[in-house]
Structure formats: structure tokens, C-alpha cells
Amino acid sequence: MKSIWKSLMVGLILVTCLTSTVFAAETEYDMSAAGDGSVIATFEDTTGVLTISGSGTMKNFSNSNSPIRSILGSVKELIIEDGVQNIGDYAFGDNYTYGRKSLTGLTNGSIVIPNSVTSIGKYAFYYGYSITSIEIPNSVTSIGDYAFYECSKLSSAKLSSSLGSIGAYTFYNCTTLPSIQIPDSVTAIGNDAFNGCAKLTSVEMPSSLTSIGANAFYNCKVLSSIEIPDGVTSIGDKAFY
């Protein structure tokens, strides 16, 4: 009798393990511009790891049609593998203020962009509240407007040395960002680019810079000094208000 019960218990444990394995399945989402699976997002629901892989171009999404939109709030770690050629519009961004999820639950808030990426789209990491650091390789030549809008825990940002400009609202309300070194390649800082960066104490501006947009450093309360290069010919309204 004991032998029968032991066999039943072993069988129950095996069934339980198999069931758990089934429910731990990965989910794949096609993120490619061509819809051919050349860029895939793979989400592991038990670990919360979202991996972007492939060797193609990512689609530019709107605020409502990204295929991974519904799981963004459950992502604990984001891995972007080498081979992915760009980060599309709204790829990981969503407006959390209106009840939608963005990257709000990262336990590892460091985002590393691989050298294969040449552009980061607008709103790419919009409302990425739990992003703590971002490293953008020198292969990236453009970053879209609002790319890191309201990434309020961002404390470190390394920019590409090939970047031509910093767009409008790129780092808007990144309230914990303490300093930024603007690469020698940058010629323009867009409107409201660093508006609301309340802990920004240091900004290094390159000699290549020619324009600073309106409200660019608005409400940067602890920015005590700044050296504007001789090549700057225009500074927008309330740039340092």
C-alpha cells in the first residue's frame, strides 16, 4: 500500500513539474518593419526578461499598436542583442500617466544599446520610469524627439559620438540626471531637451554646437554655471529659465 502511495506521489510531482514547465513558455512577438520576423521580441513570463533579437529593421509603432505594449509593465530586464539595426518609435514607450504600462518595473535598469543600432526612434523609451542608465554606442547617429521623456530615475546617460543633434524633449523631466557630456558631433540642442532635469549640475557643450532651443534647460534648478561655445548663434526663449 505504501509503495502505491509513493508511486502516486512521484507521479503527482512529475505532473506538477510538467505543468509548471508548460506555463513557463516564452512568447514571441514580431517587431520587424517588413513583418518577416527579422526582429523578434521574446518574453519569458517567469523571469520577466524581454529579449530583442534579429538582424533587421524594427517597425516604427504608434502609441497603441506595439505588439509588446501589454507586457511592458511586467518586464524586469531588457536585453537588446547585436544585429538589431534600430529602435523603432514607441518600441518600449507608453504613456503610464493615462493608465497604460511602460518600462516601470525593471529590476536591472541599465539599458545597453548594441553597436548594430544606428537610430533610436521618437518616444522609444517614453515614460521609462525604472530606467537608471543608458549607454548609446557611437554607431547611433540620430535619436528621436521624446526618446527618454520622463525617465525620472535616469542617473547616467552616455551619448554617441556620432550624434548630430539632441531632439525636442529628449531628456525632459529626467529629474535624477546629474550631468551630461554632449558629444563633439552635436550641432543643435532641441526645444525642451533637458527641461525639468532638476538635479543637472554639469553640462559640457562641444565647439560644434550652433543652436540651443527654447526651454532647453528650463527648470534646471541646480545648474550653477555653463560655458556656451563661440559657435552658438541662436539661443531660444527661456533656454536657461
PDB file of C-alpha atoms in Angstrom, residues 19-145:
ATOM      1  CA  THR A  19       2.533  21.690 -15.855  1.00  0.00           C
ATOM      2  CA  SER A  20       4.812  24.395 -14.478  1.00  0.00           C
ATOM      3  CA  THR A  21       7.096  23.981 -17.468  1.00  0.00           C
ATOM      4  CA  VAL A  22       4.170  24.416 -19.860  1.00  0.00           C
ATOM      5  CA  PHE A  23       3.001  27.596 -18.153  1.00  0.00           C
ATOM      6  CA  ALA A  24       6.558  28.998 -18.222  1.00  0.00           C
ATOM      7  CA  ALA A  25       6.563  29.095 -22.028  1.00  0.00           C
ATOM      8  CA  GLU A  26       8.133  32.010 -23.861  1.00  0.00           C
ATOM      9  CA  THR A  27       6.033  34.339 -26.002  1.00  0.00           C
ATOM     10  CA  GLU A  28       7.364  35.767 -29.258  1.00  0.00           C
ATOM     11  CA  TYR A  29       6.307  38.999 -30.955  1.00  0.00           C
ATOM     12  CA  ASP A  30       7.227  40.135 -34.459  1.00  0.00           C
ATOM     13  CA  MET A  31       8.754  43.620 -34.203  1.00  0.00           C
ATOM     14  CA  SER A  32      10.100  43.806 -37.758  1.00  0.00           C
ATOM     15  CA  ALA A  33       9.309  46.615 -40.194  1.00  0.00           C
ATOM     16  CA  ALA A  34       8.702  44.130 -43.000  1.00  0.00           C
ATOM     17  CA  GLY A  35       6.633  41.742 -40.880  1.00  0.00           C
ATOM     18  CA  ASP A  36       9.025  38.930 -41.789  1.00  0.00           C
ATOM     19  CA  GLY A  37      10.253  38.046 -38.308  1.00  0.00           C
ATOM     20  CA  SER A  38      13.684  39.601 -38.847  1.00  0.00           C
ATOM     21  CA  VAL A  39      13.331  41.327 -35.452  1.00  0.00           C
ATOM     22  CA  ILE A  40      11.702  39.297 -32.686  1.00  0.00           C
ATOM     23  CA  ALA A  41      10.816  40.168 -29.090  1.00  0.00           C
ATOM     24  CA  THR A  42      10.873  37.144 -26.771  1.00  0.00           C
ATOM     25  CA  PHE A  43       9.309  37.464 -23.328  1.00  0.00           C
ATOM     26  CA  GLU A  44       9.867  34.938 -20.528  1.00  0.00           C
ATOM     27  CA  ASP A  45       6.948  35.380 -18.170  1.00  0.00           C
ATOM     28  CA  THR A  46       8.589  33.619 -15.191  1.00  0.00           C
ATOM     29  CA  THR A  47      11.760  35.720 -15.231  1.00  0.00           C
ATOM     30  CA  GLY A  48      10.380  38.905 -16.762  1.00  0.00           C
ATOM     31  CA  VAL A  49      13.230  39.022 -19.290  1.00  0.00           C
ATOM     32  CA  LEU A  50      12.417  40.661 -22.629  1.00  0.00           C
ATOM     33  CA  THR A  51      14.980  39.925 -25.362  1.00  0.00           C
ATOM     34  CA  ILE A  52      15.067  41.703 -28.716  1.00  0.00           C
ATOM     35  CA  SER A  53      16.962  39.733 -31.352  1.00  0.00           C
ATOM     36  CA  GLY A  54      17.408  39.507 -35.106  1.00  0.00           C
ATOM     37  CA  SER A  55      19.254  41.206 -37.928  1.00  0.00           C
ATOM     38  CA  GLY A  56      16.682  43.517 -39.442  1.00  0.00           C
ATOM     39  CA  THR A  57      14.894  46.833 -39.071  1.00  0.00           C
ATOM     40  CA  MET A  58      12.343  47.384 -36.317  1.00  0.00           C
ATOM     41  CA  LYS A  59       8.973  48.884 -37.190  1.00  0.00           C
ATOM     42  CA  ASN A  60       8.034  52.403 -36.116  1.00  0.00           C
ATOM     43  CA  PHE A  61       4.970  51.967 -33.920  1.00  0.00           C
ATOM     44  CA  SER A  62       2.333  54.374 -32.653  1.00  0.00           C
ATOM     45  CA  ASN A  63       1.321  54.758 -29.006  1.00  0.00           C
ATOM     46  CA  SER A  64      -1.249  51.993 -29.397  1.00  0.00           C
ATOM     47  CA  ASN A  65      -0.018  49.385 -31.873  1.00  0.00           C
ATOM     48  CA  SER A  66       3.233  47.999 -30.474  1.00  0.00           C
ATOM     49  CA  PRO A  67       2.765  44.204 -30.120  1.00  0.00           C
ATOM     50  CA  ILE A  68       4.570  44.193 -26.753  1.00  0.00           C
ATOM     51  CA  ARG A  69       2.603  47.065 -25.282  1.00  0.00           C
ATOM     52  CA  SER A  70       0.551  44.864 -22.947  1.00  0.00           C
ATOM     53  CA  ILE A  71       3.590  43.234 -21.307  1.00  0.00           C
ATOM     54  CA  LEU A  72       5.847  46.274 -20.861  1.00  0.00           C
ATOM     55  CA  GLY A  73       4.787  46.737 -17.233  1.00  0.00           C
ATOM     56  CA  SER A  74       5.890  43.172 -16.442  1.00  0.00           C
ATOM     57  CA  VAL A  75       9.389  43.473 -17.908  1.00  0.00           C
ATOM     58  CA  LYS A  76      12.145  43.153 -15.287  1.00  0.00           C
ATOM     59  CA  GLU A  77      15.113  43.127 -17.654  1.00  0.00           C
ATOM     60  CA  LEU A  78      15.517  44.323 -21.229  1.00  0.00           C
ATOM     61  CA  ILE A  79      18.180  42.782 -23.469  1.00  0.00           C
ATOM     62  CA  ILE A  80      18.768  44.128 -26.983  1.00  0.00           C
ATOM     63  CA  GLU A  81      21.053  41.802 -28.919  1.00  0.00           C
ATOM     64  CA  ASP A  82      23.643  42.741 -31.509  1.00  0.00           C
ATOM     65  CA  GLY A  83      22.191  42.582 -35.019  1.00  0.00           C
ATOM     66  CA  VAL A  84      19.111  44.724 -34.381  1.00  0.00           C
ATOM     67  CA  GLN A  85      19.527  47.757 -36.654  1.00  0.00           C
ATOM     68  CA  ASN A  86      17.335  50.357 -34.944  1.00  0.00           C
ATOM     69  CA  ILE A  87      14.986  51.055 -32.059  1.00  0.00           C
ATOM     70  CA  GLY A  88      11.610  51.971 -33.550  1.00  0.00           C
ATOM     71  CA  ASP A  89       9.196  54.719 -32.498  1.00  0.00           C
ATOM     72  CA  TYR A  90       7.327  53.759 -29.296  1.00  0.00           C
ATOM     73  CA  ALA A  91       9.237  50.449 -29.172  1.00  0.00           C
ATOM     74  CA  PHE A  92       9.320  50.428 -25.347  1.00  0.00           C
ATOM     75  CA  GLY A  93       7.410  53.604 -24.552  1.00  0.00           C
ATOM     76  CA  ASP A  94       3.847  54.111 -23.438  1.00  0.00           C
ATOM     77  CA  ASN A  95       2.018  56.810 -21.528  1.00  0.00           C
ATOM     78  CA  TYR A  96       1.764  55.478 -17.977  1.00  0.00           C
ATOM     79  CA  THR A  97       0.056  58.665 -16.782  1.00  0.00           C
ATOM     80  CA  TYR A  98      -3.117  57.607 -18.565  1.00  0.00           C
ATOM     81  CA  GLY A  99      -3.176  54.111 -17.121  1.00  0.00           C
ATOM     82  CA  ARG A 100      -1.005  52.368 -19.703  1.00  0.00           C
ATOM     83  CA  LYS A 101       2.192  50.480 -18.947  1.00  0.00           C
ATOM     84  CA  SER A 102       5.744  51.365 -19.885  1.00  0.00           C
ATOM     85  CA  LEU A 103       9.090  50.121 -18.517  1.00  0.00           C
ATOM     86  CA  THR A 104       8.092  50.726 -14.911  1.00  0.00           C
ATOM     87  CA  GLY A 105       9.271  47.507 -13.254  1.00  0.00           C
ATOM     88  CA  LEU A 106      12.874  46.949 -14.317  1.00  0.00           C
ATOM     89  CA  THR A 107      14.987  45.372 -11.564  1.00  0.00           C
ATOM     90  CA  ASN A 108      18.034  45.891 -13.774  1.00  0.00           C
ATOM     91  CA  GLY A 109      17.515  49.437 -15.017  1.00  0.00           C
ATOM     92  CA  SER A 110      20.620  49.563 -17.187  1.00  0.00           C
ATOM     93  CA  ILE A 111      19.872  49.689 -20.919  1.00  0.00           C
ATOM     94  CA  VAL A 112      22.746  48.865 -23.263  1.00  0.00           C
ATOM     95  CA  ILE A 113      22.244  49.518 -26.969  1.00  0.00           C
ATOM     96  CA  PRO A 114      24.350  47.261 -29.247  1.00  0.00           C
ATOM     97  CA  ASN A 115      26.753  48.581 -31.888  1.00  0.00           C
ATOM     98  CA  SER A 116      24.482  47.375 -34.697  1.00  0.00           C
ATOM     99  CA  VAL A 117      21.859  50.047 -33.871  1.00  0.00           C
ATOM    100  CA  THR A 118      22.123  53.266 -35.934  1.00  0.00           C
ATOM    101  CA  SER A 119      18.996  55.134 -34.800  1.00  0.00           C
ATOM    102  CA  ILE A 120      16.630  55.427 -31.836  1.00  0.00           C
ATOM    103  CA  GLY A 121      13.092  56.472 -32.727  1.00  0.00           C
ATOM    104  CA  LYS A 122      10.858  59.065 -31.145  1.00  0.00           C
ATOM    105  CA  TYR A 123       9.157  58.077 -27.879  1.00  0.00           C
ATOM    106  CA  ALA A 124      11.321  54.913 -27.874  1.00  0.00           C
ATOM    107  CA  PHE A 125      11.611  54.768 -24.060  1.00  0.00           C
ATOM    108  CA  TYR A 126       8.773  57.189 -23.290  1.00  0.00           C
ATOM    109  CA  TYR A 127       7.819  57.135 -19.588  1.00  0.00           C
ATOM    110  CA  GLY A 128      10.515  54.565 -18.818  1.00  0.00           C
ATOM    111  CA  TYR A 129      10.270  55.265 -15.095  1.00  0.00           C
ATOM    112  CA  SER A 130      12.574  52.438 -13.957  1.00  0.00           C
ATOM    113  CA  ILE A 131      15.455  53.057 -16.390  1.00  0.00           C
ATOM    114  CA  THR A 132      18.527  54.053 -14.361  1.00  0.00           C
ATOM    115  CA  SER A 133      21.233  54.220 -17.027  1.00  0.00           C
ATOM    116  CA  ILE A 134      21.503  54.226 -20.806  1.00  0.00           C
ATOM    117  CA  GLU A 135      24.585  53.593 -22.937  1.00  0.00           C
ATOM    118  CA  ILE A 136      24.278  54.643 -26.575  1.00  0.00           C
ATOM    119  CA  PRO A 137      27.058  53.385 -28.878  1.00  0.00           C
ATOM    120  CA  ASN A 138      28.895  55.516 -31.429  1.00  0.00           C
ATOM    121  CA  SER A 139      27.018  53.772 -34.240  1.00  0.00           C
ATOM    122  CA  VAL A 140      23.855  55.756 -33.380  1.00  0.00           C
ATOM    123  CA  THR A 141      23.542  58.924 -35.479  1.00  0.00           C
ATOM    124  CA  SER A 142      20.037  60.044 -34.509  1.00  0.00           C
ATOM    125  CA  ILE A 143      17.702  59.994 -31.503  1.00  0.00           C
ATOM    126  CA  GLY A 144      14.060  60.942 -31.976  1.00  0.00           C
ATOM    127  CA  ASP A 145      12.088  63.523 -30.023  1.00  0.00           C
TER     128      ASP A 145
END
